[in-house]
């Protein structure tokens, strides 16, 4: 890796909305003076998918892929009777990727020798109940430069396997699923790299539409013709109760309960990730200020020159020896683009998915570009004309 590569890109999860806006974000960063300096891309879920082709500088291919992508080519709804065993949806995205890009393992081989390192996060759901090993933190982190290509290809797909929809995947010796459960916004991994001098991050702010119970009502109406059969009659009663819970704003079924819990986990760990980075930066600044002010006071109030220098050195030594958790860290300039969908949203639905129009996709890409352009411009990174239209 060349010495001038000192910028890390961080991409959060965000489903199809996130990928599209991250395309706009990455397009904008690519047009800036930051792009030749990018040496690392850290991504979770949607960020892992977007980061895969971004690391190889194949953003145009990624954009064409997303503009052609249909809802059923990502997560295809299962029949209602299959839900208890196979989840609500079939994970169709791996097959779609193979059809459009070929073997993802070959892409991982290209990433292994690419100047830009891609790091993806997944959640570990391996059954360790019978193990005496040390407790795990349930986060799996894979690097394109150190993970075998076959395993890394699976890690990318596992990171994007939305747990509320599909079952997890095997990645090497682990069982892995959507990385958003543990680290939706992998800022900390960028901070941990000593070579990183600047961070440019995209944080998707999700809007979670309510799960409609219309599928349950439709199923109930179909079954009512068989209502004299005792087991069917009991099932109809359960469906009516589920519909009533939905009307009260309660989870109509366990799938919706899992979805709500996932929303809590994703939003909570994202907020904590950014808050931790902000508080660490503030602590480093405050510690530097306190050190300088203490040294100034010593020099101002100790009259004897020899004693003054001795006291000043002692203060410096004490600060240097202090074991703060952030004591060895340094301030890293960070540009963060925080973006929600606005009026356009292509979130996958529980059963019936509305078509994804070209206009909606282009709108999300341009929104990501425009919001990024504003942040880069504010940070002093000028972009070539013409600029994206204002949103």
CSV table of C-alpha atoms in Angstrom, one decimal:
chain,number,residue,atom,x,y,z
A,1,UNK,CA,0.0,0.0,0.0
A,2,UNK,CA,1.4,3.4,-1.0
A,3,UNK,CA,2.3,5.8,1.8
A,4,UNK,CA,-0.2,8.5,0.7
A,5,UNK,CA,-3.2,6.2,1.5
A,6,UNK,CA,-4.3,7.5,4.8
A,7,UNK,CA,-8.1,7.8,4.4
A,8,UNK,CA,-10.7,5.3,5.7
A,9,UNK,CA,-14.2,5.1,4.3
A,10,UNK,CA,-16.9,3.8,6.7
A,11,UNK,CA,-20.3,2.6,5.3
A,12,UNK,CA,-23.2,1.7,7.6
A,13,UNK,CA,-26.0,-0.8,7.0
A,14,UNK,CA,-29.2,0.3,5.4
A,15,UNK,CA,-30.8,-2.3,3.1
A,16,UNK,CA,-31.5,-1.3,-0.5
A,17,UNK,CA,-32.0,2.4,0.4
A,18,UNK,CA,-28.6,2.4,2.0
A,19,UNK,CA,-26.8,0.8,-1.0
A,20,UNK,CA,-28.3,3.4,-3.4
A,21,UNK,CA,-27.4,6.4,-1.2
A,22,UNK,CA,-24.0,5.0,-0.6
A,23,UNK,CA,-23.5,4.8,-4.4
A,24,UNK,CA,-24.1,8.6,-4.4
A,25,UNK,CA,-21.8,9.1,-1.4
A,26,UNK,CA,-19.0,7.0,-3.0
A,27,UNK,CA,-19.4,8.8,-6.4
A,28,UNK,CA,-19.0,12.1,-4.7
A,29,UNK,CA,-15.9,10.9,-2.7
A,30,UNK,CA,-14.4,9.5,-5.9
A,31,UNK,CA,-14.7,13.0,-7.5
A,32,UNK,CA,-12.8,14.6,-4.6
A,33,UNK,CA,-9.1,14.7,-3.7
A,34,UNK,CA,-9.8,12.2,-1.0
A,35,UNK,CA,-10.3,9.2,-3.3
A,36,UNK,CA,-6.7,8.5,-4.3
A,37,UNK,CA,-5.9,8.4,-0.5
A,38,UNK,CA,-8.5,5.9,0.4
A,39,UNK,CA,-6.8,2.8,1.7
A,40,UNK,CA,-9.6,1.1,3.8
A,41,UNK,CA,-13.3,0.6,3.4
A,42,UNK,CA,-15.2,-0.6,6.5
A,43,UNK,CA,-18.7,-1.8,5.8
A,44,UNK,CA,-21.6,-3.6,7.4
A,45,UNK,CA,-24.6,-5.1,5.6
A,46,UNK,CA,-25.4,-2.7,2.8
A,47,UNK,CA,-22.0,-1.1,3.4
A,48,UNK,CA,-20.4,-4.5,2.8
A,49,UNK,CA,-22.1,-4.8,-0.5
A,50,UNK,CA,-21.4,-1.3,-1.7
A,51,UNK,CA,-17.8,-1.5,-0.4
A,52,UNK,CA,-17.0,-4.6,-2.3
A,53,UNK,CA,-17.1,-3.0,-5.8
A,54,UNK,CA,-16.0,0.4,-4.4
A,55,UNK,CA,-12.8,-1.1,-3.2
A,56,UNK,CA,-12.1,-2.3,-6.7
A,57,UNK,CA,-13.1,1.1,-8.2
A,58,UNK,CA,-16.1,-0.5,-10.0
A,59,UNK,CA,-18.8,1.9,-8.9
A,60,UNK,CA,-20.2,2.2,-12.4
A,61,UNK,CA,-20.9,-1.6,-12.4
A,62,UNK,CA,-22.5,-1.4,-8.9
A,63,UNK,CA,-24.8,1.4,-10.1
A,64,UNK,CA,-25.9,-0.5,-13.2
A,65,UNK,CA,-26.5,-3.6,-11.0
A,66,UNK,CA,-28.6,-1.6,-8.5
A,67,UNK,CA,-30.6,0.2,-11.2
A,68,UNK,CA,-31.6,-3.2,-12.8
A,69,UNK,CA,-32.2,-4.9,-9.5
A,70,UNK,CA,-35.8,-6.1,-8.7
A,71,UNK,CA,-37.2,-6.7,-5.2
A,72,UNK,CA,-37.6,-10.5,-5.8
A,73,UNK,CA,-33.9,-10.7,-6.7
A,74,UNK,CA,-32.9,-9.8,-3.2
A,75,UNK,CA,-35.4,-11.3,-0.7
A,76,UNK,CA,-38.2,-13.4,-2.1
A,77,UNK,CA,-41.2,-14.0,0.2
A,78,UNK,CA,-41.8,-17.6,1.3
A,79,UNK,CA,-45.1,-19.2,1.5
A,80,UNK,CA,-46.8,-18.6,4.8
A,81,UNK,CA,-46.8,-22.2,5.7
A,82,UNK,CA,-42.9,-22.3,5.4
A,83,UNK,CA,-42.3,-19.4,7.8
A,84,UNK,CA,-41.7,-21.4,11.0
A,85,UNK,CA,-38.9,-23.4,9.3
A,86,UNK,CA,-37.3,-21.2,6.6
A,87,UNK,CA,-37.9,-17.6,7.7
A,88,UNK,CA,-40.2,-15.1,6.0
A,89,UNK,CA,-38.1,-14.8,2.8
A,90,UNK,CA,-35.7,-16.7,0.6
A,91,UNK,CA,-32.3,-15.1,0.3
A,92,UNK,CA,-32.2,-14.7,-3.5
A,93,UNK,CA,-29.4,-12.1,-3.6
A,94,UNK,CA,-26.5,-14.6,-3.7
A,95,UNK,CA,-27.8,-16.2,-6.8
A,96,UNK,CA,-28.5,-12.8,-8.4
A,97,UNK,CA,-24.9,-11.7,-7.6
A,98,UNK,CA,-23.6,-14.9,-9.3
A,99,UNK,CA,-25.7,-14.3,-12.4
A,100,UNK,CA,-24.6,-10.6,-12.8
A,101,UNK,CA,-21.0,-10.7,-11.6
A,102,UNK,CA,-20.0,-14.3,-11.7
A,103,UNK,CA,-18.4,-16.2,-8.8
A,104,UNK,CA,-18.2,-13.8,-5.8
A,105,UNK,CA,-15.1,-15.8,-4.7
A,106,UNK,CA,-13.3,-14.5,-7.8
A,107,UNK,CA,-14.2,-11.0,-6.7
A,108,UNK,CA,-12.8,-11.8,-3.3
A,109,UNK,CA,-9.5,-12.9,-4.9
A,110,UNK,CA,-9.3,-9.5,-6.6
A,111,UNK,CA,-9.9,-7.8,-3.3
A,112,UNK,CA,-7.1,-9.8,-1.7
A,113,UNK,CA,-4.5,-8.1,-3.9
A,114,UNK,CA,-6.3,-4.7,-4.2
A,115,UNK,CA,-4.6,-1.6,-2.7
A,116,UNK,CA,-7.7,-0.8,-0.8
A,117,UNK,CA,-8.5,-3.2,2.0
A,118,UNK,CA,-12.2,-4.0,2.6
A,119,UNK,CA,-13.3,-5.0,6.1
A,120,UNK,CA,-16.8,-6.3,6.7
A,121,UNK,CA,-18.7,-7.0,9.9
A,122,UNK,CA,-21.1,-9.9,10.6
A,123,UNK,CA,-22.9,-11.2,13.7
A,124,UNK,CA,-21.9,-14.5,15.2
A,125,UNK,CA,-24.9,-16.8,15.9
A,126,UNK,CA,-22.9,-20.0,16.2
A,127,UNK,CA,-24.2,-22.3,18.9
A,128,UNK,CA,-21.5,-22.3,21.7
A,129,UNK,CA,-23.8,-23.4,24.5
A,130,UNK,CA,-21.7,-26.6,25.1
A,131,UNK,CA,-18.3,-24.9,24.8
A,132,UNK,CA,-15.9,-24.0,27.6
A,133,UNK,CA,-14.1,-21.4,25.4
A,134,UNK,CA,-13.9,-17.8,26.6
A,135,UNK,CA,-17.1,-15.8,26.0
A,136,UNK,CA,-17.3,-14.2,22.5
A,137,UNK,CA,-18.5,-10.7,21.7
A,138,UNK,CA,-20.7,-12.0,18.9
A,139,UNK,CA,-19.0,-9.8,16.3
A,140,UNK,CA,-17.2,-11.3,13.3
A,141,UNK,CA,-14.7,-9.1,11.4
A,142,UNK,CA,-13.3,-10.1,8.1
A,143,UNK,CA,-10.5,-8.5,6.1
A,144,UNK,CA,-10.1,-8.9,2.3
A,145,UNK,CA,-6.3,-9.0,2.8
A,146,UNK,CA,-6.2,-11.7,5.4
A,147,UNK,CA,-9.4,-13.8,5.0
A,148,UNK,CA,-9.3,-16.7,2.5
A,149,UNK,CA,-11.3,-15.6,-0.6
A,150,UNK,CA,-14.0,-18.4,-0.3
A,151,UNK,CA,-14.6,-17.4,3.3
A,152,UNK,CA,-14.6,-13.7,2.6
A,153,UNK,CA,-17.1,-14.1,-0.2
A,154,UNK,CA,-19.5,-15.7,2.2
A,155,UNK,CA,-18.8,-13.1,4.9
A,156,UNK,CA,-20.0,-10.3,2.5
A,157,UNK,CA,-23.3,-12.2,1.9
A,158,UNK,CA,-23.7,-13.0,5.6
A,159,UNK,CA,-23.2,-9.4,6.6
A,160,UNK,CA,-26.2,-8.4,4.3
A,161,UNK,CA,-28.4,-11.3,5.3
A,162,UNK,CA,-31.2,-9.4,7.1
A,163,UNK,CA,-32.1,-11.6,10.1
A,164,UNK,CA,-35.7,-10.6,10.2
A,165,UNK,CA,-36.1,-12.1,6.7
A,166,UNK,CA,-33.7,-14.9,6.1
A,167,UNK,CA,-31.7,-17.6,7.9
A,168,UNK,CA,-27.9,-17.1,8.6
A,169,UNK,CA,-25.1,-18.4,6.5
A,170,UNK,CA,-22.0,-20.5,7.2
A,171,UNK,CA,-18.7,-18.5,7.1
A,172,UNK,CA,-15.8,-20.8,7.7
A,173,UNK,CA,-16.4,-22.4,11.1
A,174,UNK,CA,-18.9,-19.8,12.2
A,175,UNK,CA,-22.7,-19.3,11.6
A,176,UNK,CA,-23.1,-15.6,10.7
A,177,UNK,CA,-25.9,-13.2,9.9
A,178,UNK,CA,-26.5,-9.5,9.5
A,179,UNK,CA,-23.7,-7.5,11.0
A,180,UNK,CA,-26.1,-4.7,11.9
A,181,UNK,CA,-27.0,-6.5,15.2
A,182,UNK,CA,-23.5,-5.9,16.6
A,183,UNK,CA,-21.9,-3.1,14.7
A,184,UNK,CA,-24.1,-1.3,12.1
A,185,UNK,CA,-21.7,1.7,11.8
A,186,UNK,CA,-18.1,0.3,12.1
A,187,UNK,CA,-16.4,3.6,13.0
A,188,UNK,CA,-14.3,2.0,15.8
A,189,UNK,CA,-12.5,-0.3,13.3
A,190,UNK,CA,-11.4,2.7,11.3
A,191,UNK,CA,-10.1,4.5,14.5
A,192,UNK,CA,-8.2,1.4,15.5
A,193,UNK,CA,-5.9,1.5,12.3
A,194,UNK,CA,-2.8,3.6,13.2
A,195,UNK,CA,-2.3,4.5,9.5
A,196,UNK,CA,-5.6,6.3,9.2
A,197,UNK,CA,-5.4,10.1,9.3
A,198,UNK,CA,-8.9,11.0,8.0
A,199,UNK,CA,-12.3,9.2,8.1
A,200,UNK,CA,-15.1,9.8,5.7
A,201,UNK,CA,-18.3,8.1,6.8
A,202,UNK,CA,-21.8,7.5,5.6
A,203,UNK,CA,-24.4,6.8,8.3
A,204,UNK,CA,-27.9,5.7,7.0
A,205,UNK,CA,-30.8,6.8,9.2
A,206,UNK,CA,-33.5,4.2,8.7
A,207,UNK,CA,-37.2,4.7,8.7
A,208,UNK,CA,-39.0,1.5,9.7
A,209,UNK,CA,-42.4,1.2,8.1
A,210,UNK,CA,-45.0,-0.7,10.1
A,211,UNK,CA,-45.6,-4.4,9.2
A,212,UNK,CA,-49.1,-4.7,7.9
A,213,UNK,CA,-51.2,-7.7,9.0
A,214,UNK,CA,-53.1,-7.8,5.7
A,215,UNK,CA,-51.4,-11.2,4.8
A,216,UNK,CA,-52.9,-12.6,8.0
A,217,UNK,CA,-56.4,-11.3,7.2
A,218,UNK,CA,-56.1,-12.7,3.7
A,219,UNK,CA,-55.1,-16.1,5.0
A,220,UNK,CA,-57.9,-16.1,7.6
A,221,UNK,CA,-60.5,-15.4,4.9
A,222,UNK,CA,-59.2,-18.2,2.8
A,223,UNK,CA,-59.4,-20.6,5.8
A,224,UNK,CA,-62.9,-19.6,6.9
A,225,UNK,CA,-64.4,-21.9,4.3
A,226,UNK,CA,-62.9,-24.8,6.2
A,227,UNK,CA,-63.9,-23.3,9.6
A,228,UNK,CA,-65.9,-26.4,10.7
A,229,UNK,CA,-62.6,-28.4,11.0
A,230,UNK,CA,-61.5,-28.1,14.6
A,231,UNK,CA,-57.8,-27.5,14.0
A,232,UNK,CA,-58.6,-24.9,11.3
A,233,UNK,CA,-61.1,-23.3,13.5
A,234,UNK,CA,-58.5,-22.9,16.3
A,235,UNK,CA,-56.0,-21.5,13.8
A,236,UNK,CA,-58.6,-18.9,12.6
A,237,UNK,CA,-59.1,-17.8,16.1
A,238,UNK,CA,-55.3,-17.3,16.5
A,239,UNK,CA,-55.3,-15.2,13.3
A,240,UNK,CA,-58.1,-13.0,14.6
A,241,UNK,CA,-56.2,-12.4,17.8
A,242,UNK,CA,-53.1,-11.5,15.8
A,243,UNK,CA,-55.2,-9.0,13.8
A,244,UNK,CA,-56.5,-7.5,17.0
A,245,UNK,CA,-53.0,-7.1,18.4
A,246,UNK,CA,-52.0,-5.3,15.2
A,247,UNK,CA,-55.0,-2.9,15.6
A,248,UNK,CA,-53.7,-2.1,19.1
A,249,UNK,CA,-50.2,-1.3,17.8
A,250,UNK,CA,-48.8,-4.5,19.3
A,251,UNK,CA,-46.7,-7.1,17.4
A,252,UNK,CA,-49.2,-9.3,15.6
A,253,UNK,CA,-46.7,-12.2,15.5
A,254,UNK,CA,-43.2,-13.2,16.5
A,255,UNK,CA,-41.7,-12.1,13.2
A,256,UNK,CA,-42.8,-8.6,13.9
A,257,UNK,CA,-41.5,-8.8,17.4
A,258,UNK,CA,-38.0,-9.9,16.1
A,259,UNK,CA,-38.1,-7.0,13.6
A,260,UNK,CA,-38.9,-4.5,16.4
A,261,UNK,CA,-36.0,-5.9,18.5
A,262,UNK,CA,-33.7,-5.7,15.6
A,263,UNK,CA,-34.6,-2.1,15.1
A,264,UNK,CA,-33.8,-1.4,18.7
A,265,UNK,CA,-30.4,-3.2,18.5
A,266,UNK,CA,-29.4,-1.6,15.2
A,267,UNK,CA,-30.4,2.0,16.2
A,268,UNK,CA,-28.9,1.6,19.7
A,269,UNK,CA,-25.5,0.3,18.6
A,270,UNK,CA,-25.3,2.9,15.8
A,271,UNK,CA,-25.9,5.7,18.2
A,272,UNK,CA,-23.4,4.3,20.7
A,273,UNK,CA,-20.8,3.8,18.0
A,274,UNK,CA,-20.9,7.5,17.0
A,275,UNK,CA,-21.3,8.7,20.5
A,276,UNK,CA,-18.2,6.8,21.6
A,277,UNK,CA,-16.2,8.3,18.8
A,278,UNK,CA,-17.4,11.8,19.6
A,279,UNK,CA,-16.7,11.4,23.4
A,280,UNK,CA,-13.2,10.0,22.7
A,281,UNK,CA,-12.4,12.9,20.4
A,282,UNK,CA,-13.6,15.4,23.0
A,283,UNK,CA,-11.7,13.6,25.8
A,284,UNK,CA,-8.5,13.7,23.8
A,285,UNK,CA,-9.0,17.5,23.1
A,286,UNK,CA,-9.8,18.1,26.8
A,287,UNK,CA,-6.8,16.2,28.0
A,288,UNK,CA,-4.5,18.1,25.7
A,289,UNK,CA,-6.0,21.4,26.9
A,290,UNK,CA,-5.7,20.4,30.6
A,291,UNK,CA,-2.0,19.3,30.1
A,292,UNK,CA,-1.2,22.6,28.4
A,293,UNK,CA,-3.0,24.7,31.0
A,294,UNK,CA,-1.4,22.9,33.9
A,295,UNK,CA,2.0,23.4,32.5
A,296,UNK,CA,1.2,27.1,31.9
A,297,UNK,CA,0.1,27.5,35.5
A,298,UNK,CA,3.3,25.9,36.8
A,299,UNK,CA,5.5,28.1,34.6
A,300,UNK,CA,3.5,31.2,35.7
A,301,UNK,CA,3.5,30.6,39.4
A,302,UNK,CA,6.8,28.9,40.2
A,303,UNK,CA,9.4,31.7,40.5
A,304,UNK,CA,12.6,29.8,40.7
A,305,UNK,CA,13.8,28.9,37.2
A,306,UNK,CA,15.3,25.5,38.1
A,307,UNK,CA,12.3,24.6,40.2
A,308,UNK,CA,9.9,25.8,37.5
A,309,UNK,CA,11.5,23.6,34.8
A,310,UNK,CA,11.6,20.6,37.2
A,311,UNK,CA,7.9,21.0,38.0
A,312,UNK,CA,7.0,21.4,34.4
A,313,UNK,CA,8.9,18.2,33.5
A,314,UNK,CA,7.2,16.4,36.4
A,315,UNK,CA,3.7,17.5,35.1
A,316,UNK,CA,4.6,16.3,31.6
A,317,UNK,CA,5.7,13.0,33.0
A,318,UNK,CA,2.6,12.5,35.0
A,319,UNK,CA,0.3,13.2,32.1
A,320,UNK,CA,2.4,10.9,29.8
A,321,UNK,CA,2.2,8.1,32.4
A,322,UNK,CA,-1.6,8.5,33.1
A,323,UNK,CA,-3.5,5.4,31.8
A,324,UNK,CA,-6.6,6.8,30.3
A,325,UNK,CA,-8.5,4.4,28.1
A,326,UNK,CA,-8.0,6.8,25.2
A,327,UNK,CA,-4.5,7.9,26.3
A,328,UNK,CA,-2.7,6.4,23.3
A,329,UNK,CA,-5.2,7.6,20.7
A,330,UNK,CA,-5.0,10.6,18.5
A,331,UNK,CA,-7.6,13.0,17.0
A,332,UNK,CA,-8.7,11.9,13.5
A,333,UNK,CA,-10.6,14.4,11.4
A,334,UNK,CA,-14.0,12.8,10.5
A,335,UNK,CA,-16.5,13.8,7.9
A,336,UNK,CA,-19.9,12.1,8.5
A,337,UNK,CA,-22.8,12.2,6.1
A,338,UNK,CA,-26.0,11.3,7.9
A,339,UNK,CA,-28.8,10.6,5.5
A,340,UNK,CA,-32.4,9.4,5.7
A,341,UNK,CA,-34.6,8.6,2.6
A,342,UNK,CA,-36.8,11.6,2.6
A,343,UNK,CA,-39.9,11.0,0.6
A,344,UNK,CA,-38.6,8.0,-1.4
A,345,UNK,CA,-38.1,4.6,0.3
A,346,UNK,CA,-37.5,1.1,-1.1
A,347,UNK,CA,-37.4,-0.8,2.1
A,348,UNK,CA,-38.3,-4.5,1.6
A,349,UNK,CA,-41.8,-5.3,2.8
A,350,UNK,CA,-43.0,-8.3,4.7
A,351,UNK,CA,-45.2,-9.8,1.9
A,352,UNK,CA,-46.1,-7.5,-1.0
A,353,UNK,CA,-43.2,-5.4,-2.4
A,354,UNK,CA,-44.0,-2.4,-4.5
A,355,UNK,CA,-41.9,-2.2,-7.7
A,356,UNK,CA,-38.6,-0.3,-7.5
A,357,UNK,CA,-38.7,2.3,-10.2
A,358,UNK,CA,-35.7,3.8,-11.9
A,359,UNK,CA,-36.8,7.3,-10.8
A,360,UNK,CA,-36.9,6.3,-7.2
A,361,UNK,CA,-33.4,4.6,-7.4
A,362,UNK,CA,-31.9,7.6,-9.2
A,363,UNK,CA,-33.4,9.9,-6.6
A,364,UNK,CA,-31.8,8.0,-3.7
A,365,UNK,CA,-28.4,8.0,-5.5
A,366,UNK,CA,-28.6,11.7,-6.2
A,367,UNK,CA,-29.7,12.4,-2.6
A,368,UNK,CA,-26.6,10.5,-1.3
A,369,UNK,CA,-24.4,12.5,-3.7
A,370,UNK,CA,-25.9,15.9,-2.8
A,371,UNK,CA,-25.7,15.4,0.9
A,372,UNK,CA,-22.1,14.2,0.6
A,373,UNK,CA,-21.2,17.2,-1.6
A,374,UNK,CA,-22.5,19.6,1.1
A,375,UNK,CA,-20.4,17.9,3.8
A,376,UNK,CA,-17.2,17.8,1.7
A,377,UNK,CA,-17.7,21.4,0.6
A,378,UNK,CA,-18.0,22.4,4.3
A,379,UNK,CA,-14.8,20.5,5.1
A,380,UNK,CA,-12.9,22.3,2.3
A,381,UNK,CA,-12.9,19.6,-0.4
A,382,UNK,CA,-14.1,21.3,-3.5
A,383,UNK,CA,-15.8,19.2,-6.2
A,384,UNK,CA,-15.7,19.7,-9.9
A,385,UNK,CA,-18.7,21.3,-11.7
A,386,UNK,CA,-21.5,20.6,-12.3
A,387,UNK,CA,-22.7,19.8,-8.8
A,388,UNK,CA,-25.7,17.6,-8.1
A,389,UNK,CA,-29.1,19.4,-8.0
A,390,UNK,CA,-30.2,20.6,-4.6
A,391,UNK,CA,-32.7,18.4,-2.7
